[in-house]
Coordinates of C-alpha atoms and ligand atoms in Angstrom, one line a residue:
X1 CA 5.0 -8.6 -6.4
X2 CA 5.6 -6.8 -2.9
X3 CA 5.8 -3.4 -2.0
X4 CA 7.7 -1.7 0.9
X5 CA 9.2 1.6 1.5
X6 CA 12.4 2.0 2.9
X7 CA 11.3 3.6 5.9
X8 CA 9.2 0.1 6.6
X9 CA 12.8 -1.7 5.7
X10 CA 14.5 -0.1 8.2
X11 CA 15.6 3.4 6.4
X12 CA 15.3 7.0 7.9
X13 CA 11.8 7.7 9.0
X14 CA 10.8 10.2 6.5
X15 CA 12.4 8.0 3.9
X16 CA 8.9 7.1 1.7
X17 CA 11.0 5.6 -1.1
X18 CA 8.8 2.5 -2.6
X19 CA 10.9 -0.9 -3.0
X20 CA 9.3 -3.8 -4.5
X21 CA 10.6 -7.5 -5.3
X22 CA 8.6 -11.4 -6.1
X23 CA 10.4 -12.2 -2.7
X24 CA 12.3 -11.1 0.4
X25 CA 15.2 -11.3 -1.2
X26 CA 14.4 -9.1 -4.3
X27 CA 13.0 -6.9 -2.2
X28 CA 16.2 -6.4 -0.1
X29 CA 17.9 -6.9 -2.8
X30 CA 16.3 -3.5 -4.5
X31 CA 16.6 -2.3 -0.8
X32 CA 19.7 -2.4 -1.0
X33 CA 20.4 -1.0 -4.4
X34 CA 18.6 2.2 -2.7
X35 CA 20.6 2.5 0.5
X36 CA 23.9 2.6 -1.9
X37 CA 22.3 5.4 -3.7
X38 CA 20.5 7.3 -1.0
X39 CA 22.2 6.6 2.0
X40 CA 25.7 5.3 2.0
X41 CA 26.3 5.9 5.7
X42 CA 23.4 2.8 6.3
X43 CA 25.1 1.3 3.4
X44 CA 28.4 1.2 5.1
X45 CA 26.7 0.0 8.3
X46 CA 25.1 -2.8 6.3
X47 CA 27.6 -3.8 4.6
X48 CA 29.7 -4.4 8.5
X49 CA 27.2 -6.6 9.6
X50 CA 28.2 -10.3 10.7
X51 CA 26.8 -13.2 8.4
X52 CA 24.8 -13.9 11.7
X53 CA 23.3 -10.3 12.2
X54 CA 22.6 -10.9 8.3
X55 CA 20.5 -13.7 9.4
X56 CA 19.1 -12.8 12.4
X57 CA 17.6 -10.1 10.0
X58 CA 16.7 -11.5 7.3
X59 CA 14.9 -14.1 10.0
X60 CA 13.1 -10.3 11.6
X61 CA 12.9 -9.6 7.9
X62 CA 10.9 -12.5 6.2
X63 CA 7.5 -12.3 8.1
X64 CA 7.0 -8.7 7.9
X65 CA 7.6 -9.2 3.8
X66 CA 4.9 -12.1 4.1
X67 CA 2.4 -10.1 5.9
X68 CA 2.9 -7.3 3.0
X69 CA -0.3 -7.6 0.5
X70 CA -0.1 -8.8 -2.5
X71 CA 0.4 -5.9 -5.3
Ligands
ZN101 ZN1 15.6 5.5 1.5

């Protein structure tokens, strides 16, 4: 299990929410189950994004979640 905070993810700064997942996609996954919640203006912006923005990130995305430590 990884560990991130939405700030780390991409969320406001100040934002020191912890989001955890077995892999990059469960972590985003739970990411995203937070950004609904918390911020549904991100949400909204998310949610706009191309299938190739979603993959260019998700590409950004993957070796920051495999340089987290291992909880
Ligand atoms: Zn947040």
């Amino acid at each position: 299990m990884k560990q991130m905070t939405c700030a780390q993810m991409g969320g406001p700064a100040d934002c020191t929410v912890m989001l955890s997942g077995n892999t990059a996609e469960e972590l985003v996954k739970d990411g995203m189950g937070h950004v609904t919640q918390a911020h549904p203006e991100m949400a909204a912006n998310i949610k706009k994004m191309t299938p190739e923005q979603t993959t260019k990130w998700m590409e950004d995305f993957k070796p920051k979640f495999d340089a987290l430590p291992e909880m």
